[in-house]
PDB file of C-alpha atoms in Angstrom:
ATOM      1  CA  MET N   1     140.681 100.793 105.508  1.00  0.00           C
ATOM      2  CA  ALA N   2     136.932 101.847 104.950  1.00  0.00           C
ATOM      3  CA  ALA N   3     133.982  99.310 105.830  1.00  0.00           C
ATOM      4  CA  SER N   4     132.220  97.496 102.914  1.00  0.00           C
ATOM      5  CA  PRO N   5     129.254  99.592 101.577  1.00  0.00           C
ATOM      6  CA  ASN N   6     126.202  98.884 103.361  1.00  0.00           C
ATOM      7  CA  THR N   7     123.675  97.722 100.162  1.00  0.00           C
ATOM      8  CA  SER N   8     124.788  96.186  96.707  1.00  0.00           C
ATOM      9  CA  PHE N   9     124.937  98.250  93.842  1.00  0.00           C
ATOM     10  CA  ASP N  10     121.632  97.470  92.690  1.00  0.00           C
ATOM     11  CA  LYS N  11     119.968  99.157  95.675  1.00  0.00           C
ATOM     12  CA  ILE N  12     122.087 101.993  95.878  1.00  0.00           C
ATOM     13  CA  HIS N  13     118.044 104.286  95.291  1.00  0.00           C
ATOM     14  CA  ASP N  14     116.641 102.502  98.238  1.00  0.00           C
ATOM     15  CA  ALA N  15     116.794 104.549 100.784  1.00  0.00           C
ATOM     16  CA  THR N  16     115.091 107.353  98.415  1.00  0.00           C
ATOM     17  CA  LYS N  17     112.494 104.821  97.163  1.00  0.00           C
ATOM     18  CA  HIS N  18     111.433 103.987 100.732  1.00  0.00           C
ATOM     19  CA  LEU N  19     110.134 107.584 101.529  1.00  0.00           C
ATOM     20  CA  LEU N  20     108.172 108.299  97.944  1.00  0.00           C
ATOM     21  CA  LEU N  21     105.136 107.464  98.117  1.00  0.00           C
ATOM     22  CA  GLN N  22     104.683 105.630  94.446  1.00  0.00           C
ATOM     23  CA  ASN N  23     106.260 102.493  96.057  1.00  0.00           C
ATOM     24  CA  HIS N  24     103.833 102.815  99.108  1.00  0.00           C
ATOM     25  CA  HIS N  25     100.658 103.267  97.247  1.00  0.00           C
ATOM     26  CA  HIS N  26      97.364 101.252  96.320  1.00  0.00           C
ATOM     27  CA  ASP N  27      93.787 101.355  95.315  1.00  0.00           C
ATOM     28  CA  GLY N  28      91.202  99.592  96.185  1.00  0.00           C
ATOM     29  CA  LEU N  29      90.842  97.476  99.688  1.00  0.00           C
ATOM     30  CA  LYS N  30      93.638  95.630 101.471  1.00  0.00           C
ATOM     31  CA  PHE N  31      93.771  93.789 104.477  1.00  0.00           C
ATOM     32  CA  ALA N  32      96.788  91.791 105.596  1.00  0.00           C
ATOM     33  CA  PHE N  33      97.020  89.413 108.527  1.00  0.00           C
ATOM     34  CA  THR N  34     100.133  87.756 109.771  1.00  0.00           C
ATOM     35  CA  LYS N  35     101.072  85.446 112.840  1.00  0.00           C
ATOM     36  CA  MET N  36     103.938  83.963 114.034  1.00  0.00           C
ATOM     37  CA  VAL N  37     102.297  80.103 114.667  1.00  0.00           C
ATOM     38  CA  THR N  38     105.844  79.010 116.360  1.00  0.00           C
ATOM     39  CA  ASP N  39     109.216  80.774 116.900  1.00  0.00           C
ATOM     40  CA  ALA N  40     110.083  79.512 113.387  1.00  0.00           C
ATOM     41  CA  LEU N  41     107.122  79.359 111.052  1.00  0.00           C
ATOM     42  CA  GLN N  42     105.008  82.737 109.966  1.00  0.00           C
ATOM     43  CA  VAL N  43     101.824  82.412 107.757  1.00  0.00           C
ATOM     44  CA  SER N  44      99.993  85.352 105.849  1.00  0.00           C
ATOM     45  CA  HIS N  45      96.636  85.650 104.565  1.00  0.00           C
ATOM     46  CA  SER N  46      96.263  88.924 102.507  1.00  0.00           C
ATOM     47  CA  LEU N  47      93.128  89.883 100.748  1.00  0.00           C
ATOM     48  CA  HIS N  48      93.098  92.973  97.498  1.00  0.00           C
ATOM     49  CA  VAL N  49      89.556  94.034  96.363  1.00  0.00           C
ATOM     50  CA  ALA N  50      90.287  95.975  93.350  1.00  0.00           C
ATOM     51  CA  PRO N  51      87.936  98.699  92.498  1.00  0.00           C
ATOM     52  CA  HIS N  52      85.838  99.147  89.635  1.00  0.00           C
ATOM     53  CA  ASN N  53      86.507 100.452  86.651  1.00  0.00           C
ATOM     54  CA  PRO N  54      84.414 100.393  83.734  1.00  0.00           C
ATOM     55  CA  THR N  55      86.823 102.223  81.233  1.00  0.00           C
ATOM     56  CA  GLN N  56      89.247  99.342  81.736  1.00  0.00           C
ATOM     57  CA  ARG N  57      89.914  96.921  78.926  1.00  0.00           C
ATOM     58  CA  HIS N  58      91.344  94.460  81.463  1.00  0.00           C
ATOM     59  CA  PRO N  59      90.492  95.498  84.689  1.00  0.00           C
ATOM     60  CA  THR N  60      92.460  94.022  87.872  1.00  0.00           C
ATOM     61  CA  PRO N  61      91.352  90.840  89.603  1.00  0.00           C
ATOM     62  CA  SER N  62      90.344  90.641  93.293  1.00  0.00           C
ATOM     63  CA  THR N  63      92.789  88.417  94.614  1.00  0.00           C
ATOM     64  CA  TYR N  64      93.271  86.305  97.989  1.00  0.00           C
ATOM     65  CA  THR N  65      96.939  85.325  98.902  1.00  0.00           C
ATOM     66  CA  PHE N  66      98.513  82.597 100.613  1.00  0.00           C
ATOM     67  CA  SER N  67     102.230  82.684 102.218  1.00  0.00           C
ATOM     68  CA  SER N  68     104.019  81.194 104.656  1.00  0.00           C
ATOM     69  CA  ALA N  69     107.922  81.399 105.791  1.00  0.00           C
ATOM     70  CA  PHE N  70     109.914  78.839 107.797  1.00  0.00           C
ATOM     71  CA  LEU N  71     112.500  80.782 109.362  1.00  0.00           C
ATOM     72  CA  GLY N  72     115.800  78.732 110.572  1.00  0.00           C
ATOM     73  CA  PRO N  73     117.701  78.810 113.669  1.00  0.00           C
ATOM     74  CA  HIS N  74     120.793  80.432 112.676  1.00  0.00           C
ATOM     75  CA  ARG N  75     120.901  84.326 113.431  1.00  0.00           C
ATOM     76  CA  PRO N  76     123.689  86.153 111.584  1.00  0.00           C
ATOM     77  CA  ALA N  77     122.470  89.234 113.070  1.00  0.00           C
ATOM     78  CA  PRO N  78     119.976  90.728 115.567  1.00  0.00           C
ATOM     79  CA  GLY N  79     116.588  90.735 113.360  1.00  0.00           C
ATOM     80  CA  GLU N  80     118.385  87.923 110.512  1.00  0.00           C
ATOM     81  CA  PHE N  81     117.549  84.213 110.250  1.00  0.00           C
ATOM     82  CA  SER N  82     119.213  81.382 107.728  1.00  0.00           C
ATOM     83  CA  PRO N  83     118.039  80.153 106.556  1.00  0.00           C
ATOM     84  CA  ILE N  84     114.367  81.532 105.281  1.00  0.00           C
ATOM     85  CA  VAL N  85     112.073  79.131 102.818  1.00  0.00           C
ATOM     86  CA  THR N  86     109.044  81.003 101.967  1.00  0.00           C
ATOM     87  CA  ALA N  87     105.837  79.822  99.694  1.00  0.00           C
ATOM     88  CA  LEU N  88     103.000  81.823  98.132  1.00  0.00           C
ATOM     89  CA  MET N  89     100.143  81.357  96.266  1.00  0.00           C
ATOM     90  CA  ASP N  90      97.413  83.098  94.793  1.00  0.00           C
ATOM     91  CA  THR N  91      93.620  83.389  93.546  1.00  0.00           C
ATOM     92  CA  GLU N  92      95.144  83.455  90.201  1.00  0.00           C
ATOM     93  CA  GLY N  93      97.400  81.065  90.469  1.00  0.00           C
ATOM     94  CA  ASN N  94     100.606  82.560  90.802  1.00  0.00           C
ATOM     95  CA  MET N  95     103.020  80.588  93.273  1.00  0.00           C
ATOM     96  CA  GLN N  96     106.283  81.810  94.564  1.00  0.00           C
ATOM     97  CA  THR N  97     109.106  80.080  96.659  1.00  0.00           C
ATOM     98  CA  SER N  98     112.089  80.963  97.682  1.00  0.00           C
ATOM     99  CA  VAL N  99     115.141  79.624  99.520  1.00  0.00           C
ATOM    100  CA  SER N 100     117.546  81.669 100.893  1.00  0.00           C
ATOM    101  CA  GLY N 101     120.730  81.240 103.392  1.00  0.00           C
ATOM    102  CA  ASP N 102     124.516  81.812 104.444  1.00  0.00           C
ATOM    103  CA  LEU N 103     126.842  79.628 103.261  1.00  0.00           C
ATOM    104  CA  THR N 104     129.753  81.263 104.366  1.00  0.00           C
ATOM    105  CA  PRO N 105     130.281  84.586 106.971  1.00  0.00           C
ATOM    106  CA  ALA N 106     130.742  86.360 103.777  1.00  0.00           C
ATOM    107  CA  LEU N 107     128.698  84.635 101.165  1.00  0.00           C
ATOM    108  CA  LYS N 108     124.941  84.425 100.921  1.00  0.00           C
ATOM    109  CA  GLY N 109     122.809  82.481  98.478  1.00  0.00           C
ATOM    110  CA  LYS N 110     118.778  82.394  97.238  1.00  0.00           C
ATOM    111  CA  VAL N 111     117.013  80.326  94.864  1.00  0.00           C
ATOM    112  CA  SER N 112     114.076  81.158  93.659  1.00  0.00           C
ATOM    113  CA  ALA N 113     110.670  80.449  91.764  1.00  0.00           C
ATOM    114  CA  GLN N 114     107.677  81.495  89.703  1.00  0.00           C
ATOM    115  CA  ALA N 115     105.473  79.984  88.029  1.00  0.00           C
ATOM    116  CA  SER N 116     101.439  80.629  86.991  1.00  0.00           C
ATOM    117  CA  GLY N 117      99.540  77.583  86.920  1.00  0.00           C
ATOM    118  CA  PRO N 118     100.900  73.644  87.419  1.00  0.00           C
ATOM    119  CA  THR N 119     103.079  73.503  83.682  1.00  0.00           C
ATOM    120  CA  ASP N 120     103.678  77.092  83.432  1.00  0.00           C
ATOM    121  CA  TRP N 121     106.470  78.128  84.738  1.00  0.00           C
ATOM    122  CA  GLN N 122     108.247  81.779  84.130  1.00  0.00           C
ATOM    123  CA  ALA N 123     111.426  82.342  86.039  1.00  0.00           C
ATOM    124  CA  LEU N 124     113.516  80.454  88.159  1.00  0.00           C
ATOM    125  CA  GLN N 125     116.824  83.163  89.418  1.00  0.00           C
ATOM    126  CA  VAL N 126     119.982  82.052  91.237  1.00  0.00           C
ATOM    127  CA  GLU N 127     121.353  84.532  93.155  1.00  0.00           C
ATOM    128  CA  LEU N 128     125.082  84.843  95.155  1.00  0.00           C
ATOM    129  CA  ASP N 129     126.010  88.058  97.354  1.00  0.00           C
ATOM    130  CA  TYR N 130     129.722  88.223  98.448  1.00  0.00           C
ATOM    131  CA  LYS N 131     130.508  90.861 101.037  1.00  0.00           C
ATOM    132  CA  GLY N 132     134.262  91.687 101.414  1.00  0.00           C
ATOM    133  CA  SER N 133     136.107  93.714 103.366  1.00  0.00           C
ATOM    134  CA  ASP N 134     135.738  97.308 101.706  1.00  0.00           C
ATOM    135  CA  PHE N 135     133.040  95.830  98.953  1.00  0.00           C
ATOM    136  CA  VAL N 136     130.122  93.901  97.814  1.00  0.00           C
ATOM    137  CA  SER N 137     129.390  92.239  94.643  1.00  0.00           C
ATOM    138  CA  SER N 138     126.418  89.926  93.750  1.00  0.00           C
ATOM    139  CA  LEU N 139     125.518  87.583  91.028  1.00  0.00           C
ATOM    140  CA  LYS N 140     121.969  86.654  89.210  1.00  0.00           C
ATOM    141  CA  LEU N 141     121.150  84.397  86.823  1.00  0.00           C
ATOM    142  CA  VAL N 142     117.617  83.796  85.386  1.00  0.00           C
ATOM    143  CA  ASN N 143     116.218  81.432  83.039  1.00  0.00           C
ATOM    144  CA  ILE N 144     119.554  80.171  82.239  1.00  0.00           C
ATOM    145  CA  ASN N 145     119.236  77.410  79.720  1.00  0.00           C
ATOM    146  CA  PRO N 146     122.020  76.140  78.395  1.00  0.00           C
ATOM    147  CA  LEU N 147     120.641  73.508  75.840  1.00  0.00           C
ATOM    148  CA  ILE N 148     119.061  76.855  74.030  1.00  0.00           C
ATOM    149  CA  GLY N 149     121.317  79.354  74.987  1.00  0.00           C
ATOM    150  CA  THR N 150     118.782  81.055  76.508  1.00  0.00           C
ATOM    151  CA  GLY N 151     119.131  83.709  80.024  1.00  0.00           C
ATOM    152  CA  ILE N 152     119.931  86.358  81.222  1.00  0.00           C
ATOM    153  CA  CYS N 153     123.052  87.112  83.966  1.00  0.00           C
ATOM    154  CA  CYS N 154     123.867  90.529  85.904  1.00  0.00           C
ATOM    155  CA  LEU N 155     126.585  91.002  87.773  1.00  0.00           C
ATOM    156  CA  ASN N 156     127.536  94.280  89.786  1.00  0.00           C
ATOM    157  CA  TYR N 157     130.286  95.204  92.274  1.00  0.00           C
ATOM    158  CA  LEU N 158     130.694  98.115  94.672  1.00  0.00           C
ATOM    159  CA  GLN N 159     133.425  99.522  96.482  1.00  0.00           C
ATOM    160  CA  ARG N 160     133.761 102.059  99.225  1.00  0.00           C
ATOM    161  CA  LEU N 161     136.358 104.894  98.881  1.00  0.00           C
ATOM    162  CA  THR N 162     136.070 106.453 101.701  1.00  0.00           C
ATOM    163  CA  PRO N 163     133.844 106.169 104.614  1.00  0.00           C
ATOM    164  CA  ARG N 164     131.163 108.431 102.487  1.00  0.00           C
ATOM    165  CA  LEU N 165     131.392 107.656  99.023  1.00  0.00           C
ATOM    166  CA  SER N 166     130.986 104.294  97.263  1.00  0.00           C
ATOM    167  CA  LEU N 167     131.324 103.673  93.151  1.00  0.00           C
ATOM    168  CA  GLY N 168     130.534 100.510  91.069  1.00  0.00           C
ATOM    169  CA  GLY N 169     128.958  99.156  88.348  1.00  0.00           C
ATOM    170  CA  GLU N 170     126.606  96.514  87.136  1.00  0.00           C
ATOM    171  CA  PHE N 171     126.754  94.474  83.480  1.00  0.00           C
ATOM    172  CA  THR N 172     123.481  92.643  82.458  1.00  0.00           C
ATOM    173  CA  TYR N 173     123.920  90.245  79.686  1.00  0.00           C
ATOM    174  CA  GLN N 174     120.809  88.622  78.113  1.00  0.00           C
ATOM    175  CA  GLN N 175     120.746  86.246  75.653  1.00  0.00           C
ATOM    176  CA  GLY N 176     117.130  84.943  73.853  1.00  0.00           C
ATOM    177  CA  PRO N 177     115.809  84.650  70.379  1.00  0.00           C
ATOM    178  CA  ILE N 178     115.952  87.776  69.277  1.00  0.00           C
ATOM    179  CA  GLY N 179     119.345  88.004  69.794  1.00  0.00           C
ATOM    180  CA  ILE N 180     122.390  89.076  72.528  1.00  0.00           C
ATOM    181  CA  ASN N 181     122.544  92.312  74.446  1.00  0.00           C
ATOM    182  CA  GLY N 182     124.923  93.543  77.253  1.00  0.00           C
ATOM    183  CA  VAL N 183     123.803  96.390  79.212  1.00  0.00           C
ATOM    184  CA  PRO N 184     126.296  98.509  81.536  1.00  0.00           C
ATOM    185  CA  VAL N 185     125.687 100.439  84.189  1.00  0.00           C
ATOM    186  CA  LEU N 186     127.690 103.045  85.827  1.00  0.00           C
ATOM    187  CA  GLY N 187     126.871 104.443  89.350  1.00  0.00           C
ATOM    188  CA  GLY N 188     127.306 105.704  92.828  1.00  0.00           C
ATOM    189  CA  LYS N 189     126.568 106.182  96.151  1.00  0.00           C
ATOM    190  CA  TYR N 190     127.225 109.590  98.332  1.00  0.00           C
ATOM    191  CA  GLU N 191     125.112 108.503 102.613  1.00  0.00           C
ATOM    192  CA  THR N 192     125.661 110.613 105.568  1.00  0.00           C
ATOM    193  CA  GLU N 193     124.172 109.918 108.843  1.00  0.00           C
ATOM    194  CA  LYS N 194     121.720 112.120 107.730  1.00  0.00           C
ATOM    195  CA  THR N 195     121.587 111.716 104.016  1.00  0.00           C
ATOM    196  CA  ALA N 196     121.773 109.554 101.066  1.00  0.00           C
ATOM    197  CA  THR N 197     122.154 110.192  97.341  1.00  0.00           C
ATOM    198  CA  GLY N 198     122.498 107.611  94.348  1.00  0.00           C
ATOM    199  CA  VAL N 199     123.539 108.353  90.928  1.00  0.00           C
ATOM    200  CA  SER N 200     123.139 106.031  88.087  1.00  0.00           C
ATOM    201  CA  LEU N 201     124.010 105.743  84.299  1.00  0.00           C
ATOM    202  CA  SER N 202     123.189 102.774  81.828  1.00  0.00           C
ATOM    203  CA  LEU N 203     124.533 102.650  78.050  1.00  0.00           C
ATOM    204  CA  HIS N 204     121.238 103.512  76.450  1.00  0.00           C
ATOM    205  CA  GLY N 205     120.871 107.164  77.882  1.00  0.00           C
ATOM    206  CA  LEU N 206     119.014 106.319  81.213  1.00  0.00           C
ATOM    207  CA  LEU N 207     120.217 108.899  83.835  1.00  0.00           C
ATOM    208  CA  GLN N 208     118.689 108.253  87.621  1.00  0.00           C
ATOM    209  CA  ILE N 209     119.659 110.528  90.958  1.00  0.00           C
ATOM    210  CA  THR N 210     118.117 110.289  93.928  1.00  0.00           C
ATOM    211  CA  THR N 211     118.475 111.751  97.072  1.00  0.00           C
ATOM    212  CA  MET N 212     116.858 111.936 100.672  1.00  0.00           C
ATOM    213  CA  ARG N 213     117.490 113.278 103.723  1.00  0.00           C
ATOM    214  CA  ALA N 214     116.266 113.216 107.499  1.00  0.00           C
ATOM    215  CA  VAL N 215     115.113 116.779 108.301  1.00  0.00           C
ATOM    216  CA  SER N 216     114.595 115.500 111.790  1.00  0.00           C
ATOM    217  CA  GLU N 217     113.694 112.249 114.148  1.00  0.00           C
ATOM    218  CA  LYS N 218     110.056 113.173 112.283  1.00  0.00           C
ATOM    219  CA  LEU N 219     110.702 114.994 109.067  1.00  0.00           C
ATOM    220  CA  ALA N 220     112.008 113.416 105.531  1.00  0.00           C
ATOM    221  CA  LEU N 221     112.260 114.516 102.868  1.00  0.00           C
ATOM    222  CA  ALA N 222     113.426 113.073  99.104  1.00  0.00           C
ATOM    223  CA  ALA N 223     113.465 113.416  95.454  1.00  0.00           C
ATOM    224  CA  ASP N 224     113.742 111.770  92.309  1.00  0.00           C
ATOM    225  CA  LEU N 225     114.910 112.361  88.634  1.00  0.00           C
ATOM    226  CA  ASP N 226     114.971 110.411  85.970  1.00  0.00           C
ATOM    227  CA  ILE N 227     115.834 111.311  82.695  1.00  0.00           C
ATOM    228  CA  ASN N 228     115.815 109.334  79.292  1.00  0.00           C
ATOM    229  CA  LEU N 229     118.532 110.795  77.515  1.00  0.00           C
ATOM    230  CA  MET N 230     118.349 108.954  74.472  1.00  0.00           C
ATOM    231  CA  GLN N 231     114.213 109.976  74.115  1.00  0.00           C
ATOM    232  CA  GLY N 232     114.677 113.833  75.804  1.00  0.00           C
ATOM    233  CA  ARG N 233     111.825 113.007  78.226  1.00  0.00           C
ATOM    234  CA  SER N 234     112.496 112.773  82.033  1.00  0.00           C
ATOM    235  CA  VAL N 235     110.326 112.753  85.250  1.00  0.00           C
ATOM    236  CA  ALA N 236     111.065 114.225  88.522  1.00  0.00           C
ATOM    237  CA  ALA N 237     109.165 113.443  91.907  1.00  0.00           C
ATOM    238  CA  ALA N 238     109.624 114.701  95.110  1.00  0.00           C
ATOM    239  CA  GLY N 239     108.033 113.309  98.988  1.00  0.00           C
ATOM    240  CA  ALA N 240     107.727 114.377 102.385  1.00  0.00           C
ATOM    241  CA  VAL N 241     107.467 111.491 105.284  1.00  0.00           C
ATOM    242  CA  TYR N 242     106.534 113.237 108.473  1.00  0.00           C
ATOM    243  CA  ARG N 243     105.875 110.833 111.465  1.00  0.00           C
ATOM    244  CA  PHE N 244     104.001 111.820 114.436  1.00  0.00           C
ATOM    245  CA  LYS N 245     103.754 109.221 117.732  1.00  0.00           C
ATOM    246  CA  THR N 246     101.280 106.677 116.383  1.00  0.00           C
ATOM    247  CA  SER N 247     100.797 107.427 112.656  1.00  0.00           C
ATOM    248  CA  SER N 248     102.691 109.347 109.888  1.00  0.00           C
ATOM    249  CA  VAL N 249     102.099 111.142 106.625  1.00  0.00           C
ATOM    250  CA  HIS N 250     103.484 110.045 103.063  1.00  0.00           C
ATOM    251  CA  ALA N 251     102.828 113.076 100.713  1.00  0.00           C
ATOM    252  CA  GLN N 252     104.286 113.313  97.086  1.00  0.00           C
ATOM    253  CA  ILE N 253     104.321 115.200  93.354  1.00  0.00           C
ATOM    254  CA  ASN N 254     105.685 114.652  90.465  1.00  0.00           C
ATOM    255  CA  SER N 255     106.310 116.518  87.195  1.00  0.00           C
ATOM    256  CA  ASP N 256     103.450 114.907  85.478  1.00  0.00           C
ATOM    257  CA  LEU N 257     101.337 116.531  87.492  1.00  0.00           C
ATOM    258  CA  VAL N 258     100.327 113.323  89.326  1.00  0.00           C
ATOM    259  CA  CYS N 259      99.878 114.494  93.429  1.00  0.00           C
ATOM    260  CA  GLY N 260      99.554 111.889  96.196  1.00  0.00           C
ATOM    261  CA  VAL N 261      98.883 111.397 100.112  1.00  0.00           C
ATOM    262  CA  MET N 262      98.971 108.622 102.713  1.00  0.00           C
ATOM    263  CA  LEU N 263      98.136 108.040 105.819  1.00  0.00           C
ATOM    264  CA  GLU N 264      99.362 105.416 108.530  1.00  0.00           C
ATOM    265  CA  ARG N 265      97.788 105.046 111.682  1.00  0.00           C
ATOM    266  CA  GLN N 266      98.393 102.499 114.619  1.00  0.00           C
ATOM    267  CA  LEU N 267      94.833 101.345 116.140  1.00  0.00           C
ATOM    268  CA  LEU N 268      95.086  98.596 118.790  1.00  0.00           C
ATOM    269  CA  GLY N 269      99.282  99.429 119.711  1.00  0.00           C
ATOM    270  CA  PRO N 270     101.709  98.823 116.472  1.00  0.00           C
ATOM    271  CA  ASN N 271     100.587  94.862 115.667  1.00  0.00           C
ATOM    272  CA  VAL N 272      97.122  96.937 113.878  1.00  0.00           C
ATOM    273  CA  THR N 273      97.814  99.551 111.137  1.00  0.00           C
ATOM    274  CA  LEU N 274      94.907 101.519 109.174  1.00  0.00           C
ATOM    275  CA  THR N 275      96.312 103.046 105.894  1.00  0.00           C
ATOM    276  CA  LEU N 276      94.381 105.367 103.958  1.00  0.00           C
ATOM    277  CA  CYS N 277      95.666 106.306 100.545  1.00  0.00           C
ATOM    278  CA  GLY N 278      95.113 108.498  97.570  1.00  0.00           C
ATOM    279  CA  SER N 279      96.310 110.350  94.450  1.00  0.00           C
ATOM    280  CA  VAL N 280      95.020 112.943  91.843  1.00  0.00           C
ATOM    281  CA  ASP N 281      96.652 112.567  87.834  1.00  0.00           C
ATOM    282  CA  HIS N 282      95.831 116.055  86.811  1.00  0.00           C
ATOM    283  CA  SER N 283      97.289 115.650  83.584  1.00  0.00           C
ATOM    284  CA  GLU N 284      94.544 112.977  82.829  1.00  0.00           C
ATOM    285  CA  ASN N 285      92.095 113.666  84.986  1.00  0.00           C
ATOM    286  CA  LYS N 286      92.255 110.712  87.092  1.00  0.00           C
ATOM    287  CA  SER N 287      92.249 109.717  90.325  1.00  0.00           C
ATOM    288  CA  ALA N 288      92.376 106.504  92.963  1.00  0.00           C
ATOM    289  CA  PHE N 289      91.742 106.027  96.319  1.00  0.00           C
ATOM    290  CA  GLY N 290      92.673 103.132  98.848  1.00  0.00           C
ATOM    291  CA  ILE N 291      92.008 101.618 102.551  1.00  0.00           C
ATOM    292  CA  GLY N 292      94.371  98.870 104.140  1.00  0.00           C
ATOM    293  CA  PHE N 293      94.667  96.810 107.149  1.00  0.00           C
ATOM    294  CA  ASN N 294      97.050  95.014 108.074  1.00  0.00           C
ATOM    295  CA  ILE N 295      97.273  93.007 111.682  1.00  0.00           C
ATOM    296  CA  ASN N 296     100.666  91.154 112.944  1.00  0.00           C
ATOM    297  CA  MET N 297     100.003  88.779 115.688  1.00  0.00           C
TER     298      MET N 297
END
């Protein structure tokens, strides 16, 4: 019997997304400081100074964010903790908190909430993840209110058919003031020791194909193709990551003529990192540049 998949259905594209620059790029100045106060308590301070752009009608504000995490004593696997309690607050009044942990060896649960003020609750989400002998299933409930009949329910399932191939699907049911909407998605993932390919197709005609390949210990390549079959529009992106001894370089280009590159370098060992990133949108004649410092203690 094949072992259960390594990820759930909603993460079949994550191996490629982790390599593509569009998921790491930022503009302006970012500074982050993270420290383990005790063996169970971690705190983090981050500051984002947004660049000044006089052409934007609603410019991005500069923000300071404080976050903390309590790491429970249970260690289900190396590098994992249970339970985990996190809290976050920024200068814009946004607050987030979550509690997650192992309910049984095969079942994990998580409850998270988000608000933009003392009385403006934006989201309340409950997640359950079950890992069987050869499958993974997840259930998400978002803003469920039985009194007025609103909320979002998302159920996904991924079955491993062979050691390399997994197939599954996801169904999202949403009920609100504008009516009822259900969106099914089918897809799968094929992976080897050096490659991973994911394919998903929704009923609304959204097709996504991602693939990555570890060419060597230093070089990895990735590609992403998103097609809207209903509108007849598609966007393709290709990227590469090259890792040196104390640094790494990300580069990417897409079919909209957006090019980007990012350099990450360790300054004083692995705990202090400098990030330089830039991008140019040739179709709209726009550019962005970012600098980041990350300190972990």
